[in-house]
N, C-alpha and C. Protein backbone atom coordinates (compact mmCIF):
# COMPACT_ATOMS: atom_id res chain seq x y z
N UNK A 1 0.81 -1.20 0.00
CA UNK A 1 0.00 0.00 0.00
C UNK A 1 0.85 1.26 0.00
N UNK A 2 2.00 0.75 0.85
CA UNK A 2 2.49 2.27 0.77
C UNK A 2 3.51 2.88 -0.45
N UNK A 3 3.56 1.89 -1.73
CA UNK A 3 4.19 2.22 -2.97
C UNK A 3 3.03 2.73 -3.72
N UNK A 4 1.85 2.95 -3.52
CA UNK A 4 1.41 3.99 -4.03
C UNK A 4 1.00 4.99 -4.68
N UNK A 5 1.45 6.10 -3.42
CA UNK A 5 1.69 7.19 -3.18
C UNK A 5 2.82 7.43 -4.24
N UNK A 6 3.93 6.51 -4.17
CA UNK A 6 4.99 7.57 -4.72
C UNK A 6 5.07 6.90 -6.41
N UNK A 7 4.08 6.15 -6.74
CA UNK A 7 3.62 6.31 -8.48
C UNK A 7 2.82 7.14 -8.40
N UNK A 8 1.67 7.63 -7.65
CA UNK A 8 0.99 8.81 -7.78
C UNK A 8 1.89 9.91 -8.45
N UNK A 9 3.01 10.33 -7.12
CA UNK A 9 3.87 11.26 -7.23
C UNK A 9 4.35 11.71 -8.61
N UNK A 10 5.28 10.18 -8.89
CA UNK A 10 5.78 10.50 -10.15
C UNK A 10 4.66 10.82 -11.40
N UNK A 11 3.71 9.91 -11.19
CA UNK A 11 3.02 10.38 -12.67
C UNK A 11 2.94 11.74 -12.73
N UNK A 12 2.36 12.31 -11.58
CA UNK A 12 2.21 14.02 -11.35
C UNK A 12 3.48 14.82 -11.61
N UNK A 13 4.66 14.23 -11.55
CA UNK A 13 5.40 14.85 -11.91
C UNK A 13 6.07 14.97 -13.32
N UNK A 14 5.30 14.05 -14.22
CA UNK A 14 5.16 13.64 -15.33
C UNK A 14 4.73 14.61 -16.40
N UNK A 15 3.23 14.97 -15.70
CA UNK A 15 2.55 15.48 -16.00
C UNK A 15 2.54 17.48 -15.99
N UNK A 16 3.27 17.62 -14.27
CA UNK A 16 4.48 18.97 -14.55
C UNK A 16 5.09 19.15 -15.49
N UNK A 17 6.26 18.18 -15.76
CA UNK A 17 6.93 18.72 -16.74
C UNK A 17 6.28 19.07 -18.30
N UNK A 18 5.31 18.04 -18.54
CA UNK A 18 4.55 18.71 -19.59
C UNK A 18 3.92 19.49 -19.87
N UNK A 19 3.32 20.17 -19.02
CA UNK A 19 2.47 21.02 -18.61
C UNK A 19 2.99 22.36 -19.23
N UNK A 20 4.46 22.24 -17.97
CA UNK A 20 5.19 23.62 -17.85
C UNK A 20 6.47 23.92 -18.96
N UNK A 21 6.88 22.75 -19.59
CA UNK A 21 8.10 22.48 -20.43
C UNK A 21 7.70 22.21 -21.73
N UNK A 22 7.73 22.50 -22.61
CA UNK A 22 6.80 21.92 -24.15
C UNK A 22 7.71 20.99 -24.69
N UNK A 23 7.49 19.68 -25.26
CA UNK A 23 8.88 18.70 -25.65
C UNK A 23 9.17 19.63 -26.89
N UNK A 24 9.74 20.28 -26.73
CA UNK A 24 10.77 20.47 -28.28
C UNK A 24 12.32 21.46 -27.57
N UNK A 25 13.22 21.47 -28.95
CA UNK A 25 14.01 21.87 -29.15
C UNK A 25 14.48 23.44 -28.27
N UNK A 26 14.77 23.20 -27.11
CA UNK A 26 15.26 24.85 -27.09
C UNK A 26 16.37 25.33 -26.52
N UNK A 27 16.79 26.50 -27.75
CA UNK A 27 18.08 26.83 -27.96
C UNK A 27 18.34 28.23 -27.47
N UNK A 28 19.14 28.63 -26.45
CA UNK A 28 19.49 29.62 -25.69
C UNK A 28 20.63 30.04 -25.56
N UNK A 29 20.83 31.33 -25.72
CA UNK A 29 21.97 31.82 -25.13
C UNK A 29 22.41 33.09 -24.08
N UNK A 30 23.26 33.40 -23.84
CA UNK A 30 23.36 34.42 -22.92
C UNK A 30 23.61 35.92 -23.97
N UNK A 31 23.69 36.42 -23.50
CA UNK A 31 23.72 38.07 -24.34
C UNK A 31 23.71 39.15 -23.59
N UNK A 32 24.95 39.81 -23.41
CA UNK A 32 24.89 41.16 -22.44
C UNK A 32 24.38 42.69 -23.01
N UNK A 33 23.33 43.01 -22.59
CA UNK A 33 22.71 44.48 -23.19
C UNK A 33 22.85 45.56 -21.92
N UNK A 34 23.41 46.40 -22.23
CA UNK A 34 23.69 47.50 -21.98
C UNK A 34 24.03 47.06 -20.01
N UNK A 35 24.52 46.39 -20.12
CA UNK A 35 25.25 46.15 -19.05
C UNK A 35 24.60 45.14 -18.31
N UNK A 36 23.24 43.82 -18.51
CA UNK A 36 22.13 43.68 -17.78
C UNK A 36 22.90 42.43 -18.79
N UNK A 37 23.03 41.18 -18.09
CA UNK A 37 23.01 39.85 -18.88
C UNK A 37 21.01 39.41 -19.16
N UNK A 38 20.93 38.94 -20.57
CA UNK A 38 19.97 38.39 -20.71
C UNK A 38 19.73 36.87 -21.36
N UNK A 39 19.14 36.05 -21.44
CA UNK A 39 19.09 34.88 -21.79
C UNK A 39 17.75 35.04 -23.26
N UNK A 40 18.54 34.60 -24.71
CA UNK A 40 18.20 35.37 -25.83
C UNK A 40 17.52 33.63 -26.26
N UNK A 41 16.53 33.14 -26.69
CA UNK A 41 15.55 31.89 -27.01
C UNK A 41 15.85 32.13 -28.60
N UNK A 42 16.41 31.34 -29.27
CA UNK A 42 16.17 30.94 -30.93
C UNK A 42 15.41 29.83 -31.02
N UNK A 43 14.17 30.47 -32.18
CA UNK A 43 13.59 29.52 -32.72
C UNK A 43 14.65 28.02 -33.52
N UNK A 44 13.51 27.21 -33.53
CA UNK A 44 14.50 25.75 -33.82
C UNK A 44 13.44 25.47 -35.29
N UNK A 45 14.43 25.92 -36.06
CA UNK A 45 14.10 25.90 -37.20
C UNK A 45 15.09 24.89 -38.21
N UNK A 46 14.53 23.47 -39.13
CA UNK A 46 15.07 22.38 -39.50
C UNK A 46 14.61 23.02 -40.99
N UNK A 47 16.17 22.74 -41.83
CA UNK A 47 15.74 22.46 -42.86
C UNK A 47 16.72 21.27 -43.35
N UNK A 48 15.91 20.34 -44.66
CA UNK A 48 16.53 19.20 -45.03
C UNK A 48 17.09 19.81 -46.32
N UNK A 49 18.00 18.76 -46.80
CA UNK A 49 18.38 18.95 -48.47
C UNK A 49 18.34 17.49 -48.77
N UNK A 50 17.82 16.97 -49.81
CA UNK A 50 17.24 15.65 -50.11
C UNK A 50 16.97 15.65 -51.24
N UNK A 51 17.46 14.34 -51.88
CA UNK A 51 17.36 14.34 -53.51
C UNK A 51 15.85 13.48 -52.89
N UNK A 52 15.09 13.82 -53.31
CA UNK A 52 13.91 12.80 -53.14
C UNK A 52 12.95 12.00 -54.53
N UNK A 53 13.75 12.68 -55.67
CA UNK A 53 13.24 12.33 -56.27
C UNK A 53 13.29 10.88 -57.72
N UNK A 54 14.31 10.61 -56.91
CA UNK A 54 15.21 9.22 -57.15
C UNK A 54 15.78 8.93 -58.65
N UNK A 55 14.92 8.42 -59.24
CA UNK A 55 15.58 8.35 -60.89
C UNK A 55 14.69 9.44 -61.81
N UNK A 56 14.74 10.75 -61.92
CA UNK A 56 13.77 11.87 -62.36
C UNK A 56 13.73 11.53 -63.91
N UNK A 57 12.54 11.86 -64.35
CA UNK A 57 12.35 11.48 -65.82
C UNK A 57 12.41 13.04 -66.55
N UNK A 58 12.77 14.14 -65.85
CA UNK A 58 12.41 15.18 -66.30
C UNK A 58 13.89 15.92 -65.73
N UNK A 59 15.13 16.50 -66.08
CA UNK A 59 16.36 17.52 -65.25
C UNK A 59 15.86 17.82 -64.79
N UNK A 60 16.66 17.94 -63.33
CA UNK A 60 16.59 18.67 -62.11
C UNK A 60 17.47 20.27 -62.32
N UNK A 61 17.23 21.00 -61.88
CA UNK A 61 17.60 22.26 -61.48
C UNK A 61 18.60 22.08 -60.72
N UNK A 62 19.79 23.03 -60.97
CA UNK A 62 20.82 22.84 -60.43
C UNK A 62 20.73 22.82 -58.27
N UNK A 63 21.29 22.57 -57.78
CA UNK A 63 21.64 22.36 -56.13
C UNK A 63 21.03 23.88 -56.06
N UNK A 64 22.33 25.03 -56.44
CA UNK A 64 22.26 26.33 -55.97
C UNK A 64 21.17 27.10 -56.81
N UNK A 65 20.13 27.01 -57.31
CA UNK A 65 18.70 27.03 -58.35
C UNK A 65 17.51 26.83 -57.69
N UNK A 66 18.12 25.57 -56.52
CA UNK A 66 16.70 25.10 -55.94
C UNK A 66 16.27 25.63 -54.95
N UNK A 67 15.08 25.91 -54.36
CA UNK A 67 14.21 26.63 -52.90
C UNK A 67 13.85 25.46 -52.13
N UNK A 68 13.43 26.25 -51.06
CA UNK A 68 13.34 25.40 -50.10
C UNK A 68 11.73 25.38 -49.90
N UNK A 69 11.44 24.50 -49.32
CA UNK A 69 9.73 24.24 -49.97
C UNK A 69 9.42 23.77 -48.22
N UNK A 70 8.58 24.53 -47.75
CA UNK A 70 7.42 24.14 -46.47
C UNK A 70 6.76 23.01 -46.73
N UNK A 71 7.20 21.62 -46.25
CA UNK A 71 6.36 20.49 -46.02
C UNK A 71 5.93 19.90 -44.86
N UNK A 72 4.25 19.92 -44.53
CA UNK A 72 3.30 19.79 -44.24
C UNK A 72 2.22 18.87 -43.74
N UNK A 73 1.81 18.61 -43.28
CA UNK A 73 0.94 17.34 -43.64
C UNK A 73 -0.53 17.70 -44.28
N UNK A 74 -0.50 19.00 -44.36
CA UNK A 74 -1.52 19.35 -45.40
C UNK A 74 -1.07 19.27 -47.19
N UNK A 75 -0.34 19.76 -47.46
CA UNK A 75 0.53 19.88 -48.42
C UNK A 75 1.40 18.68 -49.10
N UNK A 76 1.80 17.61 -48.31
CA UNK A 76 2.59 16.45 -48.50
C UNK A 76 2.33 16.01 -49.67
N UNK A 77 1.39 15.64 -50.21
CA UNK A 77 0.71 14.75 -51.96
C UNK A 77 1.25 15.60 -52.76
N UNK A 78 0.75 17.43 -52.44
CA UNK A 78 0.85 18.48 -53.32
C UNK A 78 2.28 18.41 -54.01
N UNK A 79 3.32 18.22 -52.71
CA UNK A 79 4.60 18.39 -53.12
C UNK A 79 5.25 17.41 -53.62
N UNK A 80 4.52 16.57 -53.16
CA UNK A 80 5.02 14.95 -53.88
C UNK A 80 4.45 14.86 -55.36
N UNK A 81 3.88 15.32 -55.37
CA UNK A 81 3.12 15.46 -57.01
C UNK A 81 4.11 16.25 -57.57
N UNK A 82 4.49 17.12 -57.57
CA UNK A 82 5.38 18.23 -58.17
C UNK A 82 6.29 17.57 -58.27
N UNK A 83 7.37 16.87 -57.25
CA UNK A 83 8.61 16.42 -57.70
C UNK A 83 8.48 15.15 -58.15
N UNK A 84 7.40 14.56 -58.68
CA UNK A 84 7.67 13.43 -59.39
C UNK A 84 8.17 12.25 -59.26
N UNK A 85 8.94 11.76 -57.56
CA UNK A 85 9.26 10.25 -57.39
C UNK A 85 9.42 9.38 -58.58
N UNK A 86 10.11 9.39 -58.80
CA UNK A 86 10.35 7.96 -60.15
C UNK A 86 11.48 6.60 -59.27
N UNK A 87 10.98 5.86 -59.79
CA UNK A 87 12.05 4.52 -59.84
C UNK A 87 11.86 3.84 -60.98
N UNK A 88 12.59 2.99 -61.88
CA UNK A 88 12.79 2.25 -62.82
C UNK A 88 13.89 1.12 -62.63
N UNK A 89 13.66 -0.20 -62.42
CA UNK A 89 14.58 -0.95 -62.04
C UNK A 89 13.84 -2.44 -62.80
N UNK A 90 14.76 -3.22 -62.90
CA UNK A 90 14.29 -4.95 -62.97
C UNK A 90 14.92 -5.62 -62.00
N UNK A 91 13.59 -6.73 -61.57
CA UNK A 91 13.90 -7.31 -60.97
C UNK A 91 13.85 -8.94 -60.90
N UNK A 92 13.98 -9.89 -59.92
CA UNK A 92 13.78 -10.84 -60.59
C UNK A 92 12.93 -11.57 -60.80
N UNK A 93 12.02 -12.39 -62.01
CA UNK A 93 10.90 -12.57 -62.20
C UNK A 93 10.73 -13.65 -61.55
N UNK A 94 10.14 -13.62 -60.17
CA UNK A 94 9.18 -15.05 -59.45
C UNK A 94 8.06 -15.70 -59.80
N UNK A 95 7.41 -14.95 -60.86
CA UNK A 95 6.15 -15.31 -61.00
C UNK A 95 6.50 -16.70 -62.20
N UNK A 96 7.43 -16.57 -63.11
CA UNK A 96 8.10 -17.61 -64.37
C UNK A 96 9.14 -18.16 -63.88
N UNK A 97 9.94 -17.63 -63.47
CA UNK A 97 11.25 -17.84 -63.07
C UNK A 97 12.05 -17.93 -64.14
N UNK A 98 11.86 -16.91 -65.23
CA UNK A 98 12.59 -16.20 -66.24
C UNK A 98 12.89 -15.00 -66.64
N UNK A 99 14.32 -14.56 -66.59
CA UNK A 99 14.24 -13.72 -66.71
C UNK A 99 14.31 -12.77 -65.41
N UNK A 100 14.51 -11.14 -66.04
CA UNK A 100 14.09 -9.90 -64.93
C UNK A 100 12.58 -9.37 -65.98
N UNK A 101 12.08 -8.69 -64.51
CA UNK A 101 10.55 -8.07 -64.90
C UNK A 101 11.04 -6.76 -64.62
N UNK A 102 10.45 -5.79 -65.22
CA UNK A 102 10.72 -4.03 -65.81
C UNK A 102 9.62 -3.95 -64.51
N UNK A 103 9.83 -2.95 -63.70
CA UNK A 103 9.40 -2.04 -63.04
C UNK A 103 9.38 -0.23 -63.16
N UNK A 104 8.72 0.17 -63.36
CA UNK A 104 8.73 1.77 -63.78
C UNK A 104 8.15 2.37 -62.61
N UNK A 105 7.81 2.95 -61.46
CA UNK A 105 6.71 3.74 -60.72
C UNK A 105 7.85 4.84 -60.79
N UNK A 106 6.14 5.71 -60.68
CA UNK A 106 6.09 7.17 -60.52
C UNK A 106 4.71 7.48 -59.09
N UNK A 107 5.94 7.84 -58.12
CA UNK A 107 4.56 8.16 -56.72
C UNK A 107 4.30 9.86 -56.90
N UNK A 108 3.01 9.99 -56.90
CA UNK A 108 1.80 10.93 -56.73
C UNK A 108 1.34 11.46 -55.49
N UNK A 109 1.47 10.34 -54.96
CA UNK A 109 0.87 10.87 -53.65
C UNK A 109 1.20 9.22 -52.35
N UNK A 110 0.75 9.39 -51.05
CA UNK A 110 1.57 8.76 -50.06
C UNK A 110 0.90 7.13 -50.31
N UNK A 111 -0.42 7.64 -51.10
CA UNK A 111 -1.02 6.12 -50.75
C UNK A 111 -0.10 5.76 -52.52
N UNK A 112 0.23 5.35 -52.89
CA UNK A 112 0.96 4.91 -54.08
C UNK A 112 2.00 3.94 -53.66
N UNK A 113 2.36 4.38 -52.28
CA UNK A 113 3.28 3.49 -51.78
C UNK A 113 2.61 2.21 -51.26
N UNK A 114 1.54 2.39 -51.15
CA UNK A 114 0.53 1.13 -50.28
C UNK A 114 1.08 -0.07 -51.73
N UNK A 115 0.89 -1.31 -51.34
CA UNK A 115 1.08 -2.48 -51.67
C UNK A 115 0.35 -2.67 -53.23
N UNK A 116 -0.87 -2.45 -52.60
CA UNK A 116 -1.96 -3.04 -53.96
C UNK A 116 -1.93 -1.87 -55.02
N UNK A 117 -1.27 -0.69 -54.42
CA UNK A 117 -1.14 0.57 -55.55
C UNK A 117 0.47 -0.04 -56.57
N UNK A 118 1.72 -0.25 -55.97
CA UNK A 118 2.22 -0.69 -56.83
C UNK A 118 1.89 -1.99 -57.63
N UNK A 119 1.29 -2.80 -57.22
CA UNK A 119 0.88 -3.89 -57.78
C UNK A 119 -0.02 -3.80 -58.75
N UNK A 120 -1.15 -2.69 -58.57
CA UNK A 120 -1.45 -2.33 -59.86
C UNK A 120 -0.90 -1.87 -61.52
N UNK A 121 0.66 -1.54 -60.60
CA UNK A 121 0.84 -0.56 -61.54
C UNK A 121 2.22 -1.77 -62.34
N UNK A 122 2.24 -2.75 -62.07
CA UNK A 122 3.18 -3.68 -62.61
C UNK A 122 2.72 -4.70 -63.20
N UNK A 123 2.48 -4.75 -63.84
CA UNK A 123 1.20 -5.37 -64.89
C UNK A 123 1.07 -6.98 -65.09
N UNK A 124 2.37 -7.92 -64.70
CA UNK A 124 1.72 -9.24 -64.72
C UNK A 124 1.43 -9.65 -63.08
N UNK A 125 1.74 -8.44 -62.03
CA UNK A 125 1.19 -8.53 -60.68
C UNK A 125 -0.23 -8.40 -60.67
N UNK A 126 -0.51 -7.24 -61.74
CA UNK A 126 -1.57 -6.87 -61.45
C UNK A 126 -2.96 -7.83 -62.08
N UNK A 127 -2.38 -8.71 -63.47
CA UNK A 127 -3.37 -10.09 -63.81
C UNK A 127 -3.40 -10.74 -62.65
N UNK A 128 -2.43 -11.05 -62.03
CA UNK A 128 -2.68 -12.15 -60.91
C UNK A 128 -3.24 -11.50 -59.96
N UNK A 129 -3.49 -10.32 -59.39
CA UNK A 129 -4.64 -9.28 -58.15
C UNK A 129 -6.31 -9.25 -59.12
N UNK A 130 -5.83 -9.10 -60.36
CA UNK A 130 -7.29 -9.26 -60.87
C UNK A 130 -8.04 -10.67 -60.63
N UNK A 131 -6.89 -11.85 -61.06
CA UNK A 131 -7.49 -13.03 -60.93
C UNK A 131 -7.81 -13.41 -59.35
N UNK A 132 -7.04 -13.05 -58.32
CA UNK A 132 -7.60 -13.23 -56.91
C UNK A 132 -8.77 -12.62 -56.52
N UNK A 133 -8.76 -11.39 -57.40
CA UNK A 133 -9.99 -10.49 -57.19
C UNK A 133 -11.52 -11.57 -57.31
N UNK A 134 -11.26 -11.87 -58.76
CA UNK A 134 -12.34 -12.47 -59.33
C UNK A 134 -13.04 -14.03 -58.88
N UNK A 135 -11.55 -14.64 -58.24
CA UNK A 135 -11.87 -15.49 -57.44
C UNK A 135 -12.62 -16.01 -55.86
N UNK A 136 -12.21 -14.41 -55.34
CA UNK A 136 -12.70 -14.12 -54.19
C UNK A 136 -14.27 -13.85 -54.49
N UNK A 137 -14.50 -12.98 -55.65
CA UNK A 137 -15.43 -13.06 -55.50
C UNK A 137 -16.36 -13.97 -56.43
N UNK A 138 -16.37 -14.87 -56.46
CA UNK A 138 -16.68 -15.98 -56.82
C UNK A 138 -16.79 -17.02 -55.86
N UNK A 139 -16.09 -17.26 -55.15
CA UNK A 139 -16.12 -17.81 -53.60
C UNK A 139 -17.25 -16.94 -52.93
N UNK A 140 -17.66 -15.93 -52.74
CA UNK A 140 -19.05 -15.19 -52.20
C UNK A 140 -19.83 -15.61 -53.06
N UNK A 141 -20.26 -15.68 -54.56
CA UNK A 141 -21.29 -15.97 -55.25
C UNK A 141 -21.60 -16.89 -54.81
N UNK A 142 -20.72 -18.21 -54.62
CA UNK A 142 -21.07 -19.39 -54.58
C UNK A 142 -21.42 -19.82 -53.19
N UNK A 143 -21.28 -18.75 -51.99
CA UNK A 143 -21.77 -18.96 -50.25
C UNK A 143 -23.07 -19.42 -50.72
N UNK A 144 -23.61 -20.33 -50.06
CA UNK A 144 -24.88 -20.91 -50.17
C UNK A 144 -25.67 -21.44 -50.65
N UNK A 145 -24.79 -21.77 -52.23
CA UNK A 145 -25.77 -22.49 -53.50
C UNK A 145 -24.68 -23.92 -53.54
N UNK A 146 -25.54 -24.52 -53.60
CA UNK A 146 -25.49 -25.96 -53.08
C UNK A 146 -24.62 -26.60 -54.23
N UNK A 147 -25.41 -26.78 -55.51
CA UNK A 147 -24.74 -27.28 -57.07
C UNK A 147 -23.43 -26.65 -57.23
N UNK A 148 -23.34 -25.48 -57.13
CA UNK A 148 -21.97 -24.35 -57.61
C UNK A 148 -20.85 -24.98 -57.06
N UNK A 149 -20.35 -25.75 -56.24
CA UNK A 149 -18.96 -26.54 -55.73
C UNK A 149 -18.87 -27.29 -56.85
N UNK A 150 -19.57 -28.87 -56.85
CA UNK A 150 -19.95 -29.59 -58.28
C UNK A 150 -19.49 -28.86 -59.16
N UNK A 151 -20.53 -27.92 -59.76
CA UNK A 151 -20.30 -27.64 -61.25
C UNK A 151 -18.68 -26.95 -61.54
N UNK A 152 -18.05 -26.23 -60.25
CA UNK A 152 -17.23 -25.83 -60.39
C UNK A 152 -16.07 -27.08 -60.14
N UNK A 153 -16.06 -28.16 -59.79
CA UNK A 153 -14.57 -29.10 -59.31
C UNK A 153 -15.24 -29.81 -61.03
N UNK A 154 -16.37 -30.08 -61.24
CA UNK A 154 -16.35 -30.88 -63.07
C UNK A 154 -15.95 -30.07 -63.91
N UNK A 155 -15.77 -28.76 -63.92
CA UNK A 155 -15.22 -27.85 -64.99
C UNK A 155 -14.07 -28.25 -64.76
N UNK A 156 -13.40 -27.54 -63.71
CA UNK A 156 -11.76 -27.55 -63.53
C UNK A 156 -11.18 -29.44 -63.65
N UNK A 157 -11.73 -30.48 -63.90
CA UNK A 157 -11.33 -31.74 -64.19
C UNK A 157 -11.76 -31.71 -65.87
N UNK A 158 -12.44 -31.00 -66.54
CA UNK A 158 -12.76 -31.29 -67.66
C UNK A 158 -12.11 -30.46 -68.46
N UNK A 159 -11.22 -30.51 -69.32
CA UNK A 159 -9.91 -29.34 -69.75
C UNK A 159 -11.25 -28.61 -70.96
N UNK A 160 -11.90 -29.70 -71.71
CA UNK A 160 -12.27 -29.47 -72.72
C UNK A 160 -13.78 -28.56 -72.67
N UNK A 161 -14.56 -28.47 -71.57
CA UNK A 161 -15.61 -27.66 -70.86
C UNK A 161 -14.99 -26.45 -70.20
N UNK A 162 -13.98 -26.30 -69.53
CA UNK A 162 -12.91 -25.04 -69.47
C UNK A 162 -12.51 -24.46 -70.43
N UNK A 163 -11.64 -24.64 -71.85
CA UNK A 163 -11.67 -24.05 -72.52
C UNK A 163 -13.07 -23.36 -73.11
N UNK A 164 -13.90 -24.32 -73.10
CA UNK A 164 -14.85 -23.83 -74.18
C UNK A 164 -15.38 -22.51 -73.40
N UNK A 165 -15.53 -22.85 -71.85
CA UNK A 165 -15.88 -21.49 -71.02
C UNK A 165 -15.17 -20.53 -71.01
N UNK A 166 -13.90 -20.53 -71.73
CA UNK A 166 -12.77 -19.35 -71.59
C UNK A 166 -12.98 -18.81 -72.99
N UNK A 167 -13.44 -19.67 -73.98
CA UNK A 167 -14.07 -18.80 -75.43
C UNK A 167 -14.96 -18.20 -75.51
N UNK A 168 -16.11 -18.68 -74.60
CA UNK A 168 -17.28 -17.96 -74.59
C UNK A 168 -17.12 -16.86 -73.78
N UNK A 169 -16.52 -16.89 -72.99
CA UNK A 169 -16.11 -15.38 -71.65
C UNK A 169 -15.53 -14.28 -72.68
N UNK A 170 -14.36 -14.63 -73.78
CA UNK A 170 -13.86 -14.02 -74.08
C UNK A 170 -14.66 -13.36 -75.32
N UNK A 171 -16.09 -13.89 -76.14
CA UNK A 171 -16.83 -13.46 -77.14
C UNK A 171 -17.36 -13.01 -76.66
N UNK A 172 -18.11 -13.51 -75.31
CA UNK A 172 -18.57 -12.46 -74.89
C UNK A 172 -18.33 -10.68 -75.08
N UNK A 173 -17.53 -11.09 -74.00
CA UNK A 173 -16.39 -10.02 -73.89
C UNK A 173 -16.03 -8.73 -74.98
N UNK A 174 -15.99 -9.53 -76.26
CA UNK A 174 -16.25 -8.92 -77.46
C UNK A 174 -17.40 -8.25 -78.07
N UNK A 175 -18.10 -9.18 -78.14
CA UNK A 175 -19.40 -8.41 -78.20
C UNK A 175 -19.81 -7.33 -76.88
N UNK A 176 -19.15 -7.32 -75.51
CA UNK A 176 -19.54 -6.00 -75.01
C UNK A 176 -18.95 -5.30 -75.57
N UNK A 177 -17.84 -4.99 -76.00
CA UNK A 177 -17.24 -3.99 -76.30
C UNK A 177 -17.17 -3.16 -77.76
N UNK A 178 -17.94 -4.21 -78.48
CA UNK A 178 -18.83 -4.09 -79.88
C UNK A 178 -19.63 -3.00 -79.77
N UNK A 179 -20.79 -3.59 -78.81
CA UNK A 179 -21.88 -3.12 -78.34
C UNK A 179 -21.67 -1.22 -77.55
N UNK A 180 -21.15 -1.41 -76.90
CA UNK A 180 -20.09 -0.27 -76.34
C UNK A 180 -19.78 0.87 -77.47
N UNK A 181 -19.05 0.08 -78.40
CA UNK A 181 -18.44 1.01 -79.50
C UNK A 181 -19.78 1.96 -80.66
N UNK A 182 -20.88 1.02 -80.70
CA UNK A 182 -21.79 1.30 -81.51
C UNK A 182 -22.80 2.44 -80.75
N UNK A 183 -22.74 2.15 -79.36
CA UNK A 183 -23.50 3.36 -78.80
C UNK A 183 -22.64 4.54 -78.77
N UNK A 184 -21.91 4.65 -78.99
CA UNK A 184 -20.34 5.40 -78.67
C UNK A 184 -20.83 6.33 -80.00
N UNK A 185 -21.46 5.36 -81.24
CA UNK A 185 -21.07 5.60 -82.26
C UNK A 185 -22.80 6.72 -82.63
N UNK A 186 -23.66 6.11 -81.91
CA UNK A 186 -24.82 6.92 -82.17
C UNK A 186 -25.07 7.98 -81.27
């Protein structure tokens, strides 16, 4: 019981120093005016220099050319948009195991960095996110209908009922975009 009291204490004193002390940076010095020492507070002001824009598809402006730019967390996309982020690299292809695969990104903004944004943007990643897509949801179509397991394990054993379903998907397919073109057209 009697340890306490003195976690009380400390938290409270925890809570002083925050109170009365702000956590940041502060930079002081002494300075004598007209005969009276005074203690003179400089702001704590950071600036970076940072190539940030990695492999640029467009010249950069020379070092002594460039300004210094206020970044924000309002502003962050804005400025990231402007300087253009590029990378271009190959890497090695896991998906064949031939070969290197071409990678190009260009980030826009913070969510670009998220996972499924580059994966969109790398194009035999992005067949295989479409095909999980389509599978997933196909796995929901099929919650609760009884036949749809069946009809789906006799397709995938029957090569020759699979293809024929991958011709018809794909005429389909055609004819939407037939159809598409002709309203396009009136």
């Amino acid at each position: 019981m009697a340890n306490y009291p003195s976690i009380k204490r400390a938290r409270s004193g925890q809570k002083f120093i925050s109170r009365n002390r702000a956590p940041r940076v502060q930079i002081e010095y002494d300075v004598e005016i007209y005969g009276s020492e005074r203690k003179i507070q400089l702001p704590f002001v950071m600036g970076v220099m940072a190539d940030l824009v990695g492999q640029p598809t467009e010249p950069q402006p020379e070092v002594t050319e460039r300004k210094f730019l206020e970044v924000d967390i309002d502003n962050f996309d804005e400025r990231m948009k402007s300087m253009k982020p590029h990378l271009a690299y190959h890497v090695d292809n896991t998906l064949t195991g031939e070969g290197k695969l071409g990678v190009d990104l260009t980030f826009n903004s913070m969510d670009d960095f998220l996972p499924d944004a580059i994966v969109r943007r790398v194009a035999p990643l992005n067949e295989l996110l479409e095909a999980r897509t389509q599978l997933s949801n196909l796995l929901s179509y099929m919650d609760g209908k009884n036949g749809a397991e069946a009809l789906i394990a006799e397709v995938l054993k029957n090569p020759t009922l699979l293809k024929s379903l991958s011709a018809a998907k794909q005429s389909a397919s055609e004819t939407h975009v037939d159809s598409e073109k002709e309203k396009d057209d009136e």
